[in-house]
PDB file of C-alpha atoms in Angstrom:
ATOM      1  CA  UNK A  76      20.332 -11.800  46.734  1.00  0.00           C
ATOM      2  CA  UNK A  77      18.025  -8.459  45.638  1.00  0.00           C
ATOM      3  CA  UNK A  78      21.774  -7.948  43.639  1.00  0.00           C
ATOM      4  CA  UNK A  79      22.053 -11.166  41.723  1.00  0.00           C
ATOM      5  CA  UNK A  80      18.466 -10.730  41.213  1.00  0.00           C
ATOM      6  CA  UNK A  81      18.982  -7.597  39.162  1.00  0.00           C
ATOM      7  CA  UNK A  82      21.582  -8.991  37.210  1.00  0.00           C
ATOM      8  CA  UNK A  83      20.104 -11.691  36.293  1.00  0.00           C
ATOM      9  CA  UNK A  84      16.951  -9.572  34.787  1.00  0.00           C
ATOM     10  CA  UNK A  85      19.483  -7.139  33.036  1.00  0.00           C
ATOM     11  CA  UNK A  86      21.474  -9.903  31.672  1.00  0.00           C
ATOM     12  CA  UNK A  87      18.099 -11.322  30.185  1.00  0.00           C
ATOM     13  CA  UNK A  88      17.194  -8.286  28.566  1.00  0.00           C
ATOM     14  CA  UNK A  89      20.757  -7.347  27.332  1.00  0.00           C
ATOM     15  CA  UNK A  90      20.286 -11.696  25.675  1.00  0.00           C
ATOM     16  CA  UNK A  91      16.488 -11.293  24.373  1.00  0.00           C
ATOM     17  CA  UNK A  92      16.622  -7.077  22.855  1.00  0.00           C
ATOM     18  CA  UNK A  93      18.755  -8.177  19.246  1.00  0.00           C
ATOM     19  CA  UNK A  94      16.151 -11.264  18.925  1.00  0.00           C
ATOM     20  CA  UNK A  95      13.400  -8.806  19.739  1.00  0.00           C
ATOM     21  CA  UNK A  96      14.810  -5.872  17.281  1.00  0.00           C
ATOM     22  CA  UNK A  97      15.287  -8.168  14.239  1.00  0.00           C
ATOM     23  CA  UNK A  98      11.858  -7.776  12.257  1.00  0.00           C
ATOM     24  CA  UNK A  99      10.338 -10.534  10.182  1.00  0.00           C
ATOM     25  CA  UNK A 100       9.550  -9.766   6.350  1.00  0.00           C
ATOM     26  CA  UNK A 101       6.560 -10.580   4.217  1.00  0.00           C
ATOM     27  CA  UNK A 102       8.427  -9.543   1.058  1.00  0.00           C
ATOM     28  CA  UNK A 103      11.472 -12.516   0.611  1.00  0.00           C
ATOM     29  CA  UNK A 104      12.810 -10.647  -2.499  1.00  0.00           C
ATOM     30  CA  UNK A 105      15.893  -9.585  -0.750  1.00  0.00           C
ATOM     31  CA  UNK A 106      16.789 -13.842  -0.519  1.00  0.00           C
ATOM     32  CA  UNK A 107      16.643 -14.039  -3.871  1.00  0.00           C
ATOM     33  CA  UNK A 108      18.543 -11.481  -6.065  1.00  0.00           C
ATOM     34  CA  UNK A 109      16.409 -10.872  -9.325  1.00  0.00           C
ATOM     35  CA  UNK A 110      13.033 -11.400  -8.820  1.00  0.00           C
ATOM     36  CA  UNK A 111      10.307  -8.392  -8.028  1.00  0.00           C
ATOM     37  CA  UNK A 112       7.804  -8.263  -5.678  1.00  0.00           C
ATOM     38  CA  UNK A 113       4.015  -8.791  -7.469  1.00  0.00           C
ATOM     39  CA  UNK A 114       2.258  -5.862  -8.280  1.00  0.00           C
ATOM     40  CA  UNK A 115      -0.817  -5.417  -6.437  1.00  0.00           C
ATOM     41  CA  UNK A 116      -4.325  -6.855  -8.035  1.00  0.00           C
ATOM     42  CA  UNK A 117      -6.538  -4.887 -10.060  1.00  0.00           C
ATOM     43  CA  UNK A 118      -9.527  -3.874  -8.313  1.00  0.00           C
ATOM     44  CA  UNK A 119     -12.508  -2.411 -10.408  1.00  0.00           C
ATOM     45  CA  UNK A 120     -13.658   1.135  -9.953  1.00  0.00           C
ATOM     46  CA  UNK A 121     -15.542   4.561 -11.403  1.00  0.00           C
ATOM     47  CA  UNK A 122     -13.658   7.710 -11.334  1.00  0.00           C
ATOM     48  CA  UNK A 123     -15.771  10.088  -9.664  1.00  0.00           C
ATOM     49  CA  UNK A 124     -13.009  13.100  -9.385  1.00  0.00           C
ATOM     50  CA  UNK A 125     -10.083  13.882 -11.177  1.00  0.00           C
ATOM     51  CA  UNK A 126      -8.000  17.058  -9.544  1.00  0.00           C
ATOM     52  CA  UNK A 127      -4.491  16.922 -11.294  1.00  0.00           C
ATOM     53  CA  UNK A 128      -3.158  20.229  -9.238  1.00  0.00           C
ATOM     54  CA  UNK A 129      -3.798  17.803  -5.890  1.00  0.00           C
ATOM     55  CA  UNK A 130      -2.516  14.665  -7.889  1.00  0.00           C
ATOM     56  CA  UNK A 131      -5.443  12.897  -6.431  1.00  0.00           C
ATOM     57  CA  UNK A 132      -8.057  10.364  -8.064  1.00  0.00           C
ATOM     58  CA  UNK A 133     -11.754  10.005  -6.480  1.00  0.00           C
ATOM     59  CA  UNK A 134     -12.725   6.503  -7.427  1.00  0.00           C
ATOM     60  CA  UNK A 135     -16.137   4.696  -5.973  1.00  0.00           C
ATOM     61  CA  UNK A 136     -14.131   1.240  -6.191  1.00  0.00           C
ATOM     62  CA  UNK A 137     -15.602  -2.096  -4.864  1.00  0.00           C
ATOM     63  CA  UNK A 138     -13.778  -4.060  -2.768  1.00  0.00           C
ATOM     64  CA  UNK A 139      -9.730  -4.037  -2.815  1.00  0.00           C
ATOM     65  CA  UNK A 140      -8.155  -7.493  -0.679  1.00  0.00           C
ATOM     66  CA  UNK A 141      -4.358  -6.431  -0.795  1.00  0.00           C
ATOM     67  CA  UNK A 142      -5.149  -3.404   1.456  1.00  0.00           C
ATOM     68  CA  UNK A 143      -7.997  -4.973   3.335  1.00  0.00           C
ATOM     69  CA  UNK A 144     -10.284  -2.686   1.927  1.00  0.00           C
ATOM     70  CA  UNK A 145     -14.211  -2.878   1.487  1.00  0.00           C
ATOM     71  CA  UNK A 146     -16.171  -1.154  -1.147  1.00  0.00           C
ATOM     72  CA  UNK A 147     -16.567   2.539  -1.000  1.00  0.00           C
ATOM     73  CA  UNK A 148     -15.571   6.058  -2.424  1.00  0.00           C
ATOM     74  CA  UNK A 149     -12.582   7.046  -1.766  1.00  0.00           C
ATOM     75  CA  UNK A 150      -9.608   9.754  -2.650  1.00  0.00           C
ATOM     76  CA  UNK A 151      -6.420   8.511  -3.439  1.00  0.00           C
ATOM     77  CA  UNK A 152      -2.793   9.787  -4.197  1.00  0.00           C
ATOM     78  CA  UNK A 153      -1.548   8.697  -7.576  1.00  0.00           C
ATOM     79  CA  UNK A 154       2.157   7.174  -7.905  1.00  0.00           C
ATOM     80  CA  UNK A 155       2.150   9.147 -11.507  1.00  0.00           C
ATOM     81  CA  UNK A 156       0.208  12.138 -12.279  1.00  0.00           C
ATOM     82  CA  UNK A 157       0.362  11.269 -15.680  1.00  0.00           C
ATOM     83  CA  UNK A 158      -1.838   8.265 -15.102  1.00  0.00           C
ATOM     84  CA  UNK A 159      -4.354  11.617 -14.796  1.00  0.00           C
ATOM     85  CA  UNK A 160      -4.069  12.162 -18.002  1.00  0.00           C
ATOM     86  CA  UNK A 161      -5.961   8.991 -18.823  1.00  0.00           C
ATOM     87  CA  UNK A 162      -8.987   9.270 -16.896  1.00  0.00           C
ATOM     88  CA  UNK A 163     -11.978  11.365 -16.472  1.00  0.00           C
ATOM     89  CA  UNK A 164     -14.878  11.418 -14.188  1.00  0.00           C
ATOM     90  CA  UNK A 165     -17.305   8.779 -15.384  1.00  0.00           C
ATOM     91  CA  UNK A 166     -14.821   6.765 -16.434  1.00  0.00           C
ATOM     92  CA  UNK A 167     -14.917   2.946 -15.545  1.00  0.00           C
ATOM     93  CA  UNK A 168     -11.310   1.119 -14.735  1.00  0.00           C
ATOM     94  CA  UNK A 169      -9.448  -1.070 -13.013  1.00  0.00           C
ATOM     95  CA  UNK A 170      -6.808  -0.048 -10.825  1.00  0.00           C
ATOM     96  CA  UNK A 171      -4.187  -1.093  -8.170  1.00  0.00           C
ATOM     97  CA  UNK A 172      -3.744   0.869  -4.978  1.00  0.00           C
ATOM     98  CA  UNK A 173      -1.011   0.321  -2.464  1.00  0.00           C
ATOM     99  CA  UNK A 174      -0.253   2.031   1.188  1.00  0.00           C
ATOM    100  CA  UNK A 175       2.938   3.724  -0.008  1.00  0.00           C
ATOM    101  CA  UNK A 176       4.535   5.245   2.976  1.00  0.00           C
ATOM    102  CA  UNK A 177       1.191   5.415   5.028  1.00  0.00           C
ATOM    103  CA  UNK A 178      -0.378   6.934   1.893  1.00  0.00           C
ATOM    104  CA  UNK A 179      -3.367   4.562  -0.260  1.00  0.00           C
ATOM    105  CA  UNK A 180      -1.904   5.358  -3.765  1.00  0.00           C
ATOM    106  CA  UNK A 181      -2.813   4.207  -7.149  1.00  0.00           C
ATOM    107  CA  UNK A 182      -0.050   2.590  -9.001  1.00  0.00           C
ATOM    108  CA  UNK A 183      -1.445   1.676 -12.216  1.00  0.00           C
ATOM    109  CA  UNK A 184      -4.573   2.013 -13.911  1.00  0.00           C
ATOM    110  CA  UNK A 185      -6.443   0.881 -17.251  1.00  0.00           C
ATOM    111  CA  UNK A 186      -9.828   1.242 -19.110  1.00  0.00           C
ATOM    112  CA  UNK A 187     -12.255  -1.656 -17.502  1.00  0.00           C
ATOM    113  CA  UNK A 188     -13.070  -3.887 -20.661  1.00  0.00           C
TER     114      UNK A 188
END
């Protein structure tokens, strides 16, 4: 009986582990050839820091709902170091950040109107 007993465990787990592997998506895009996933809101911000050798941006932001993120200042990687070019401390803009391989990143950015 203790043998059938095992079995029967072993055969459950052998059954449930490819359910278990598969992992749901958020992002659908892959179900429907030509469409992009949205690019992430614009959140408004002040650049504090600009350090284009680091490819970083300083920005006191307010808050930013995409990456569950309440106001504060924060350094950030930037997707393009030529977005550097645009900015200087002082500056007010609006920006989108992202968690890009476990990294918050800015991926675009623009002169708040």
């Amino acid at each position: 009986m203790k043998l059938g007993s095992q079995i029967a465990v072993l055969l459950g787990i052998a059954l449930a582990a490819p359910a278990l592997a598969q992992k749901p998506s958020d992002d659908h895009s892959a179900h429907h050839p030509g469409t992009q996933a949205k690019s992430a809101p614009l959140a408004d911000g002040e650049v504090r820091k600009v350090d284009k050798g680091a490819k970083r941006i300083t920005i006191k932001h307010g808050p930013i709902p995409n990456i569950d993120m309440p106001a504060m200042t924060m350094v950030f990687q930037v997707k393009d170091p030529k977005m550097l070019e645009q900015v200087k401390a002082g500056d007010k803009i609006r920006f989108a950040a992202e968690n890009i391989g476990g990294q918050l990143t800015v991926t675009a950015v623009e002169p708040a109107k």
